[in-house]
mmCIF file of C-alpha atoms in Angstrom:
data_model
loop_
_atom_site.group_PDB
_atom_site.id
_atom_site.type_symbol
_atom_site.label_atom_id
_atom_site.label_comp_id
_atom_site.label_asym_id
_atom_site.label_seq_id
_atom_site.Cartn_x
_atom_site.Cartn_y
_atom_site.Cartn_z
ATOM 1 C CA UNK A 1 0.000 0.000 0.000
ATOM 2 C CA UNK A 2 1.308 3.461 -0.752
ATOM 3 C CA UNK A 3 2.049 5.622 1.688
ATOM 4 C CA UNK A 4 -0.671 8.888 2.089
ATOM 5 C CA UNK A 5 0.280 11.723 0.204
ATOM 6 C CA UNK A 6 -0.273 14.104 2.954
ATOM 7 C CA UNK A 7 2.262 12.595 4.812
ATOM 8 C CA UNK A 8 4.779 12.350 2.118
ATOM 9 C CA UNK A 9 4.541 15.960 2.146
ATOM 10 C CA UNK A 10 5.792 16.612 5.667
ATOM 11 C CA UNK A 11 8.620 13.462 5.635
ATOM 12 C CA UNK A 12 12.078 14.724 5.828
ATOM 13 C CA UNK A 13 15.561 13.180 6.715
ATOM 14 C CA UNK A 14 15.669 13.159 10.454
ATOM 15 C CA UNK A 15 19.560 14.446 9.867
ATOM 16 C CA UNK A 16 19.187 17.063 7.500
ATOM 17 C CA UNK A 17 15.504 17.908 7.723
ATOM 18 C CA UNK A 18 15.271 17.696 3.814
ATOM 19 C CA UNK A 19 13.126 15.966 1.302
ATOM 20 C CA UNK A 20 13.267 12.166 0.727
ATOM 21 C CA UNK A 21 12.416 10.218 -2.844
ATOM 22 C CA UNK A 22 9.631 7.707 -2.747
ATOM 23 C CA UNK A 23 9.585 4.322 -3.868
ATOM 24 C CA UNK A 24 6.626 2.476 -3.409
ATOM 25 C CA UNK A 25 7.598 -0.170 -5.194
ATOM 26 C CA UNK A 26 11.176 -0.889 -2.915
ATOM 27 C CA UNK A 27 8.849 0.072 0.179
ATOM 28 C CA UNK A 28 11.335 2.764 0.742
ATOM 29 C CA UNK A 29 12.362 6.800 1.521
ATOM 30 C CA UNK A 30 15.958 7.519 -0.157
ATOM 31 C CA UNK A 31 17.902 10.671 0.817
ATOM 32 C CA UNK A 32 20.359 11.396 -1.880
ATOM 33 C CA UNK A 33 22.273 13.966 -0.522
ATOM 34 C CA UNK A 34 23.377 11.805 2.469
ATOM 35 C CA UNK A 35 23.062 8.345 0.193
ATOM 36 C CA UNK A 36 20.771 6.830 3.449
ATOM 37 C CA UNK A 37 17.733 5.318 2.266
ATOM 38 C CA UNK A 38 14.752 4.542 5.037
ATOM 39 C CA UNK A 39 12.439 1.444 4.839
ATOM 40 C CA UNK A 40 8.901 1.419 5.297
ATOM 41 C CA UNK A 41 7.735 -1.975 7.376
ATOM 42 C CA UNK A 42 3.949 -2.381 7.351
ATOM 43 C CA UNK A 43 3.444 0.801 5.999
ATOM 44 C CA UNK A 44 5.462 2.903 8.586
ATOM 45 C CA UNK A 45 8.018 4.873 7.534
ATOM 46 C CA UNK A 46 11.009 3.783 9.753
ATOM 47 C CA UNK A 47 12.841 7.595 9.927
ATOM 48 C CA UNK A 48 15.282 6.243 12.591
ATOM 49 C CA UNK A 49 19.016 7.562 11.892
ATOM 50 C CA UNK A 50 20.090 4.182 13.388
ATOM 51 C CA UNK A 51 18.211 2.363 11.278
ATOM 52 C CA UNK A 52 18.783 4.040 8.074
ATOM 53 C CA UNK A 53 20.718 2.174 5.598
ATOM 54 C CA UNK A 54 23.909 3.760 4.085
ATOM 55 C CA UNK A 55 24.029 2.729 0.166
ATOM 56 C CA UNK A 56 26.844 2.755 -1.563
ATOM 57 C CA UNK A 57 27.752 4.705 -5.555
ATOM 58 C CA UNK A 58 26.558 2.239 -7.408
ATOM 59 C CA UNK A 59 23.762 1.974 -5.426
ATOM 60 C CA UNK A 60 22.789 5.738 -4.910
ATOM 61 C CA UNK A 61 23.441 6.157 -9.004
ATOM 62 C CA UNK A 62 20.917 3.236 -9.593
ATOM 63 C CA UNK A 63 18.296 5.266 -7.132
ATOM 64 C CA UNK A 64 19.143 8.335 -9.386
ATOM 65 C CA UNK A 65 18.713 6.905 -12.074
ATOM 66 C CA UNK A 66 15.341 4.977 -11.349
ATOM 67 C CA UNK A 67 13.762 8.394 -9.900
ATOM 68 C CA UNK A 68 14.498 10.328 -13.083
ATOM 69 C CA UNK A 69 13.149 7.286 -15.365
ATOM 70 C CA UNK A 70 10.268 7.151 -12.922
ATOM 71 C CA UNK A 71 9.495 10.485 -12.749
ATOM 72 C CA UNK A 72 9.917 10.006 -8.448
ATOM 73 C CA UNK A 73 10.009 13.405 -7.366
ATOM 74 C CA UNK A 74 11.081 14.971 -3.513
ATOM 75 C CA UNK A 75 8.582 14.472 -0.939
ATOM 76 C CA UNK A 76 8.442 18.240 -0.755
ATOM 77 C CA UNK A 77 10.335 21.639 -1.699
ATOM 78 C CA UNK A 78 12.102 22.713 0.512
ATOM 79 C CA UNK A 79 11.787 26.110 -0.647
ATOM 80 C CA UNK A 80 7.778 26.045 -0.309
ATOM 81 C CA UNK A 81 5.706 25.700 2.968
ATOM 82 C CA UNK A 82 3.824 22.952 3.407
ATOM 83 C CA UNK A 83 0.480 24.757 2.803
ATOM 84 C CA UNK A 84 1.969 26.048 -0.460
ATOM 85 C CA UNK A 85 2.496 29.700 0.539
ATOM 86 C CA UNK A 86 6.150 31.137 1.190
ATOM 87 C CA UNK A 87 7.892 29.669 3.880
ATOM 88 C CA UNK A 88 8.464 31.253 7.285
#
């Protein structure tokens, strides 16, 4: 099951407080800047540094790569509010 998009609006890296990629399909939340990608177990996103996964180049590139084919945008811009309106 997908994960609500109203909540995929609000999910950010617990570390850097910036968006995540989605992919439903690898039941997981990737962070590319800090290559750490967060599962989701029983449709809970698991946003526990200590948990995160650390991937590797190959890895991150094939994550790239698959959200650009995909069209897998950010969970959210960082430079909007999450109401849409200019942030604070």
């Amino acid at each position: 099951m997908a994960l609500d998009p109203l909540l995929l609006e609000i999910l950010a890296c617990p570390e850097d407080k910036g968006p995540l990629l989605y992919f439903a399909d690898e039941d997981s939340l990737y962070n590319p800047r800090l290559h750490r990608r967060y599962a989701i177990r029983d449709d809970i996103p698991i946003m526990l540094i200590d948990e995160a996964e650390t991937v590797d180049d190959a890895e991150h590139g094939r994550l790239l790569a698959k959200a650009e084919a995909e069209g897998i945008t950010p969970t959210f811009d960082p430079g909007k509010s999450p109401s849409g309106g200019a942030p604070a």
